Amino acid sequence: EALGQGLATTGGTSNGSGTGDDGVDVQQLELFDFFNSRAKNVIAPLLKYCHYELQEKGLSPTEKISFLQSSSSISDGDPLQSKLHSLKNETLQTQATSGSSMSQITFRENVIPVETKDLRMALLKIQDLKSDWEEEEEKKNNDDANSSSDDAKFMELLSGYDDAVSLVNKELKQLAALKSGPAVNAKKFQLVNLLGYSKYQKLKLVMGRNEVLTNGIIQTSKEDDEGMTLKHLEEVAHLYDALLQDARAVASLPGGGSADDFDGDSSSAIVEDEFYLEANANVLRLRSLRCYYLARMHAYPVVHKYSEAIALLDQAERLANEALEEIGACDQMEHGDALLESLEKVAAEMRGEKCRVLALSYLSKSSSTGSGKCLLQRLHDYNIPSSPKSIAHVPPKLEPMACKPSFFDVALNYVSEYPVDELERAMEENNGAEAASSGILGWFRRG
């Protein structure tokens, strides 16, 4: 097609070139002839050969476009890149119009047909965006791509799910004004399940990404010599808090049941099917893990809130046992065996952590009042300290000192030997004066 447009442009320009300068027209004619000969003899056979090779590999039109796009190293503003985007959109429109792809979805044991063209096109676009994001993830794991492109693909995929949700909500608003009936309720049932399917796929994608981040932090801290620091524990607890919110949103998604039992209200009672049981089991698992890491935060040496940590560990252990029972009862749960194995390991860690916190709590209560001193000040003290890591106070603490110590008496440096003779003569003179002043009149002389 591009070759045909070039030939048509060449022919049109050569026919209308008689109004310019003769020298310029001759040069243009030579360039036109050169392009025509190269296009027919070189470019056209190469295009036919490439088209033949792609057909021999059995690639579909969508796979051909993705192959050309991945093999090209041109920028987004290049005409060839824009042509590839337009071809992709045309392919999506053709597939959406024909109904050959994404004509139905399966959600909560119900096969829901996708009747509108716009919604089929949105779901097909999501499918392409998801494949692109998965390719970026593989490149990222192989250290062939940076995280910025991966994040951009991920956000684009989330926006694709948002577009699908908005389309379904728009159709539901159009049906809200209609009176309830068998046909109207059947249509609402389809749209409600499509809404639940779109929201579930988005939440599942976000939860999977957060799970990967959480496991990465835990694995990195285990490989570190210091172990999990307080900052790591805070990050993990925050991620589990976000995961718990998303899991609760999954448990409250609309859909499920049968079209016969649907009364036309999407906010009716929740259907307790296999999907709902799996979602509640996942909620219990995440609640247990969140309580466990919150307990480790409270038991950290800097925080040392051992009573709160013991209460959180008891709650985490109880929730873990309930989650193990619920997950074990869900036979068709996705990655159920892996979740059971990981939760059993964490439950064993909970029991060990509880023993450690109980020991620290006992030591903090039984330590003496003098154990607050540093190691340098209690060299001969055999009581158990509450903070065994305190070796010395830096800077040293102030200690009381005498107000007038002896080494501050500077007058002593100038005192020599006592003059005994002079002191005895002075005492004798003083005694004689006192004897002369005795009597009745002596009392008046003292003044």
XYZ file of C-alpha atoms in Angstrom:
447
model
C 0.000 0.000 0.000
C 2.842 2.382 0.871
C 4.561 1.512 -2.405
C 1.361 2.223 -4.345
C 0.984 5.614 -2.677
C 4.592 6.478 -3.536
C 4.098 5.518 -7.178
C 0.876 7.504 -7.381
C 2.556 10.547 -5.864
C 5.448 10.184 -8.270
C 3.203 9.962 -11.294
C 1.107 12.954 -10.240
C 4.104 15.131 -9.581
C 5.789 14.242 -12.863
C 2.654 15.079 -14.825
C 2.342 18.513 -13.240
C 5.956 19.523 -13.472
C 5.736 21.465 -16.719
C 5.213 24.860 -15.070
C 8.624 25.112 -13.382
C 12.117 25.776 -14.611
C 13.361 23.456 -17.343
C 16.592 22.516 -15.535
C 14.735 21.695 -12.358
C 12.126 19.689 -14.293
C 14.836 17.587 -15.914
C 16.409 16.809 -12.528
C 13.009 15.930 -11.074
C 12.294 13.603 -13.956
C 15.576 11.823 -13.374
C 14.769 11.378 -9.676
C 11.280 10.096 -10.518
C 12.674 7.546 -12.931
C 15.240 6.404 -10.383
C 12.534 5.959 -7.711
C 10.211 4.066 -10.055
C 12.907 1.664 -11.159
C 14.126 1.036 -7.604
C 10.587 0.602 -6.271
C 9.596 -1.904 -8.963
C 12.859 -3.832 -9.148
C 14.091 -3.803 -5.522
C 11.461 -2.779 -2.962
C 8.455 -4.607 -4.433
C 10.175 -8.058 -4.560
C 11.414 -7.587 -0.991
C 7.906 -6.759 0.220
C 6.471 -9.800 -1.536
C 9.154 -12.007 -0.021
C 8.494 -10.677 3.517
C 4.757 -11.148 3.078
C 5.318 -14.699 1.883
C 7.578 -15.519 4.860
C 5.039 -14.181 7.317
C 2.303 -16.278 5.760
C 4.511 -19.352 5.823
C 5.014 -18.913 9.590
C 1.249 -18.930 10.053
C 1.068 -15.505 11.691
C -2.289 -13.799 12.049
C -2.739 -10.146 11.021
C -2.386 -9.052 14.662
C 0.793 -11.074 15.099
C 2.218 -9.604 11.891
C 1.666 -6.087 13.200
C 3.226 -6.882 16.571
C 6.199 -8.530 14.814
C 6.772 -5.484 12.631
C 6.402 -3.170 15.604
C 8.840 -5.105 17.761
C 11.401 -5.407 14.976
C 11.352 -1.680 14.153
C 13.602 0.680 16.089
C 11.976 3.920 14.953
C 10.471 6.623 17.107
C 6.788 7.198 17.787
C 6.627 10.230 15.508
C 7.844 8.284 12.485
C 5.284 7.791 9.667
C 5.892 4.023 9.682
C 5.126 3.842 13.387
C 1.898 5.793 12.936
C 1.014 3.468 10.073
C 1.506 0.470 12.361
C -0.771 2.026 14.976
C -3.443 2.677 12.388
C -3.174 -0.900 11.121
C -3.530 -2.194 14.663
C -6.658 -0.108 15.223
C -8.115 -1.306 11.947
C -7.436 -4.911 12.931
C -9.124 -4.389 16.301
C -12.151 -2.814 14.643
C -12.372 -5.675 12.161
C -12.202 -8.270 14.930
C -14.749 -6.379 17.042
C -17.165 -5.999 14.118
C -16.926 -9.610 13.018
C -17.295 -10.901 16.592
C -14.654 -13.565 16.041
C -12.696 -12.581 19.192
C -13.885 -11.689 22.701
C -17.472 -12.455 21.801
C -18.022 -13.896 25.286
C -16.332 -14.054 28.681
C -16.546 -16.458 31.615
C -17.044 -15.027 35.086
C -18.243 -16.777 38.258
C -19.397 -19.916 36.424
C -21.423 -17.874 33.917
C -20.728 -17.493 30.200
C -21.590 -13.876 29.368
C -21.877 -12.732 25.727
C -20.292 -9.412 24.725
C -22.817 -7.912 22.349
C -21.661 -4.319 21.821
C -18.880 -3.474 19.405
C -17.283 -0.803 21.647
C -16.965 -3.159 24.579
C -15.490 -5.944 22.422
C -12.966 -3.487 21.038
C -12.076 -2.323 24.581
C -11.523 -5.925 25.707
C -9.414 -6.677 22.638
C -7.332 -3.593 23.335
C -6.837 -4.789 26.914
C -5.691 -8.136 25.594
C -3.061 -6.481 23.388
C -1.922 -4.163 26.173
C -1.590 -7.099 28.534
C 0.584 -9.012 26.082
C 2.793 -5.924 25.627
C 3.131 -5.522 29.396
C 4.019 -9.191 29.835
C 6.753 -8.818 27.217
C 8.116 -5.829 29.135
C 8.050 -7.892 32.328
C 10.097 -10.618 30.661
C 12.598 -8.068 29.401
C 12.780 -6.544 32.879
C 13.473 -9.938 34.428
C 16.236 -10.455 31.879
C 17.633 -6.968 32.607
C 16.914 -5.860 29.061
C 14.477 -3.052 29.886
C 14.185 -0.253 32.435
C 11.432 0.094 35.010
C 10.022 3.324 33.528
C 8.788 1.614 30.347
C 7.357 -1.245 32.406
C 5.470 1.203 34.639
C 4.159 3.060 31.592
C 2.821 -0.179 30.079
C 1.259 -1.112 33.417
C -0.518 2.237 33.794
C -1.724 2.033 30.199
C -3.181 -1.405 30.923
C -4.971 -0.078 34.015
C -6.447 2.768 31.981
C -7.699 0.173 29.484
C -9.595 -1.600 32.275
C -10.994 1.756 33.408
C -12.288 2.394 29.889
C -14.068 -0.967 29.871
C -15.643 -0.247 33.277
C -16.867 3.155 32.119
C -18.432 1.629 28.997
C -20.337 -0.948 31.056
C -21.495 1.696 33.544
C -22.721 3.833 30.665
C -24.871 0.988 29.338
C -26.180 0.230 32.829
C -27.298 3.839 33.246
C -29.233 3.594 29.994
C -31.088 0.525 31.310
C -31.749 2.022 34.743
C -34.765 4.022 33.508
C -36.447 0.964 31.955
C -39.039 -1.094 33.771
C -38.063 -4.525 35.045
C -38.888 -7.442 32.803
C -37.388 -10.714 31.605
C -35.499 -9.137 28.692
C -34.378 -6.072 30.663
C -33.248 -8.186 33.630
C -31.339 -10.548 31.348
C -29.518 -7.586 29.773
C -28.756 -6.105 33.202
C -27.475 -9.487 34.361
C -25.030 -9.574 31.448
C -23.810 -6.037 32.105
C -23.454 -6.594 35.862
C -21.279 -9.643 35.245
C -19.251 -7.759 32.652
C -18.728 -4.996 35.213
C -17.617 -7.506 37.835
C -15.316 -9.199 35.326
C -13.587 -5.923 34.335
C -13.113 -4.806 37.948
C -11.876 -8.236 38.984
C -9.274 -8.367 36.220
C -7.985 -4.941 37.229
C -7.859 -5.777 40.947
C -6.205 -9.098 40.198
C -3.514 -7.341 38.176
C -2.817 -4.785 40.927
C -2.780 -7.430 43.658
C -0.385 -9.610 41.700
C 2.020 -6.717 41.270
C 1.867 -5.815 44.980
C 2.436 -9.452 45.946
C 5.573 -9.512 43.800
C 6.846 -6.315 45.468
C 6.146 -7.715 48.943
C 7.883 -11.017 48.268
C 10.835 -9.134 46.791
C 11.286 -7.045 49.960
C 11.045 -10.120 52.190
C 13.506 -12.111 50.076
C 15.980 -9.224 49.909
C 15.869 -8.753 53.686
C 16.478 -12.465 54.264
C 19.603 -12.316 52.132
C 20.842 -9.255 54.044
C 22.987 -9.732 57.145
C 20.897 -7.340 59.257
C 17.637 -9.111 58.420
C 14.354 -7.224 58.296
C 14.789 -3.716 59.629
C 11.979 -1.553 60.956
C 11.759 0.208 57.596
C 11.333 -3.112 55.788
C 8.619 -4.165 58.226
C 6.765 -0.890 57.689
C 6.910 -1.285 53.906
C 5.644 -4.872 54.034
C 2.830 -3.978 56.439
C 1.801 -1.076 54.200
C 1.720 -3.321 51.129
C -0.348 -5.939 52.943
C -2.748 -3.197 53.994
C -3.232 -2.235 50.335
C -3.613 -5.904 49.376
C -6.249 -6.385 52.075
C -8.290 -3.466 50.764
C -8.183 -4.864 47.230
C -9.094 -8.358 48.471
C -12.125 -6.988 50.279
C -13.112 -5.141 47.103
C -12.893 -8.448 45.197
C -15.156 -10.140 47.760
C -17.795 -7.434 47.271
C -17.795 -7.467 43.458
C -21.165 -7.749 41.694
C -22.103 -10.733 39.589
C -22.599 -14.423 40.018
C -25.720 -16.465 40.427
C -28.081 -17.156 37.537
C -30.154 -14.967 35.267
C -33.370 -16.477 36.606
C -32.612 -15.414 40.191
C -31.491 -11.908 39.201
C -34.043 -9.249 40.210
C -32.540 -6.369 38.241
C -30.699 -4.776 41.167
C -26.911 -4.980 41.057
C -26.623 -4.086 44.769
C -28.680 -7.061 45.928
C -27.514 -9.789 48.294
C -24.064 -11.235 47.625
C -24.048 -14.639 45.959
C -22.041 -17.128 48.045
C -20.521 -19.162 45.235
C -17.025 -20.612 44.812
C -15.664 -17.225 43.775
C -16.956 -15.603 46.972
C -15.497 -18.351 49.178
C -12.079 -18.027 47.509
C -12.152 -14.249 47.953
C -12.964 -14.593 51.684
C -10.182 -17.153 52.115
C -7.744 -14.714 50.537
C -8.986 -11.961 52.866
C -8.252 -14.179 55.897
C -4.777 -14.942 54.567
C -3.911 -11.277 54.057
C -5.329 -10.302 57.461
C -3.115 -12.916 59.079
C 0.014 -11.739 57.268
C -0.738 -8.096 58.059
C -1.166 -8.863 61.781
C 2.066 -10.850 61.775
C 4.212 -8.047 60.383
C 2.501 -5.471 62.588
C 3.419 -7.659 65.564
C 7.037 -7.759 64.425
C 6.999 -3.973 64.200
C 5.763 -3.686 67.821
C 8.341 -6.232 69.020
C 11.257 -4.409 67.389
C 13.947 -3.388 69.958
C 13.404 0.320 69.295
C 9.630 0.064 69.862
C 9.569 -2.805 72.463
C 5.776 -2.910 72.892
C 5.725 -6.581 73.791
C 2.191 -6.863 75.170
C 0.695 -5.455 71.935
C 2.975 -7.703 69.881
C 1.820 -10.820 71.758
C -1.855 -9.899 71.201
C -1.234 -9.340 67.471
C 0.613 -12.651 67.174
C -2.284 -14.493 68.801
C -4.678 -12.877 66.324
C -2.370 -13.632 63.380
C -2.053 -17.283 64.373
C -5.823 -17.670 64.739
C -6.467 -16.051 61.340
C -3.770 -18.207 59.731
C -5.438 -21.389 60.948
C -8.810 -20.212 59.603
C -7.245 -19.241 56.283
C -5.558 -22.640 55.948
C -8.912 -24.355 56.442
C -10.715 -22.097 53.950
C -8.035 -22.343 51.268
C -7.862 -26.104 51.693
C -11.647 -26.298 51.164
C -11.411 -24.365 47.854
C -10.329 -27.035 45.385
C -10.391 -24.793 42.289
C -8.589 -21.799 43.790
C -5.885 -20.353 41.556
C -2.395 -21.103 42.967
C -4.058 -22.671 46.011
C -1.265 -25.155 46.718
C 1.408 -22.462 46.609
C -0.612 -20.231 48.935
C -1.067 -23.095 51.388
C 2.648 -23.897 51.401
C 3.727 -20.291 51.944
C 1.117 -19.700 54.665
C 2.183 -22.837 56.538
C 5.774 -21.568 56.588
C 4.658 -18.199 57.911
C 2.499 -19.916 60.576
C 5.591 -21.765 61.804
C 7.465 -18.448 61.916
C 4.599 -16.977 63.947
C 5.011 -19.607 66.656
C 8.744 -18.996 66.864
C 8.275 -15.231 66.917
C 5.728 -15.559 69.722
C 8.208 -17.521 71.875
C 10.869 -14.893 71.264
C 8.555 -11.998 72.166
C 7.389 -13.768 75.334
C 11.019 -14.202 76.416
C 11.796 -10.534 75.740
C 8.696 -9.466 77.636
C 9.723 -11.573 80.676
C 13.270 -10.208 80.614
C 12.034 -6.617 80.422
C 9.791 -7.150 83.484
C 12.294 -9.130 85.612
C 15.294 -6.880 85.041
C 16.438 -4.829 88.046
C 16.362 -1.049 88.297
C 20.121 -0.840 88.008
C 20.131 -2.777 84.763
C 19.525 0.480 82.912
C 23.190 1.247 83.357
C 25.594 0.622 80.550
C 28.001 -2.298 80.567
C 30.911 -0.062 81.553
C 29.094 0.987 84.755
C 28.023 -2.509 85.837
C 31.168 -4.559 85.409
C 30.501 -6.330 88.742
C 26.700 -6.467 88.364
C 25.256 -9.842 87.349
C 21.637 -8.791 86.869
C 20.057 -9.306 83.441
C 19.980 -5.990 81.541
C 16.906 -4.793 79.675
C 19.033 -3.440 76.822
C 22.036 -5.721 76.402
C 23.367 -3.734 73.447
C 24.166 -0.689 75.623
C 27.926 -0.883 76.227
C 28.682 2.734 77.136
C 26.870 6.060 77.152
C 27.972 8.350 74.345
C 28.433 11.121 75.374
C 29.052 10.164 79.008
C 26.370 11.075 81.509
C 26.956 13.838 84.060
C 28.032 12.702 87.537
C 27.652 14.637 90.808
C 30.788 16.285 92.239
C 31.680 17.983 95.551
C 31.144 21.747 95.638
C 34.682 22.589 96.976
C 37.019 19.704 96.293
C 40.546 19.772 97.686
C 42.308 20.337 94.408
C 40.409 23.624 93.988
C 41.992 25.047 97.294
C 44.711 27.168 95.640
C 45.661 28.904 98.957
C 47.203 25.667 100.198
C 49.948 26.036 97.614
C 51.255 29.157 99.432
C 51.205 27.788 103.004
C 54.721 26.993 104.372
C 55.860 25.479 107.738
C 54.210 26.820 110.853
C 56.333 29.535 112.775
C 56.063 28.024 116.279
C 58.102 30.712 118.122
C 56.177 33.608 116.673
C 52.885 31.929 117.481
C 53.875 31.320 121.148
C 55.019 34.963 121.578
C 51.763 36.212 120.102
C 49.759 34.000 122.468
C 51.708 35.247 125.528
C 51.127 38.878 124.558
C 47.455 38.201 124.102
C 47.205 36.501 127.517
C 48.986 39.431 129.272
C 46.637 41.960 127.758
C 43.613 39.997 128.938
C 45.001 39.867 132.546
C 45.568 43.659 132.670
C 42.048 44.422 131.580
C 40.421 42.418 134.357
C 38.492 44.288 137.137
C 35.534 46.646 137.353
C 37.058 49.382 135.186
C 38.355 46.870 132.732
C 34.851 46.270 131.571
C 34.607 49.874 130.431
C 38.016 49.760 128.702
C 36.911 46.992 126.357
C 34.873 49.361 124.315
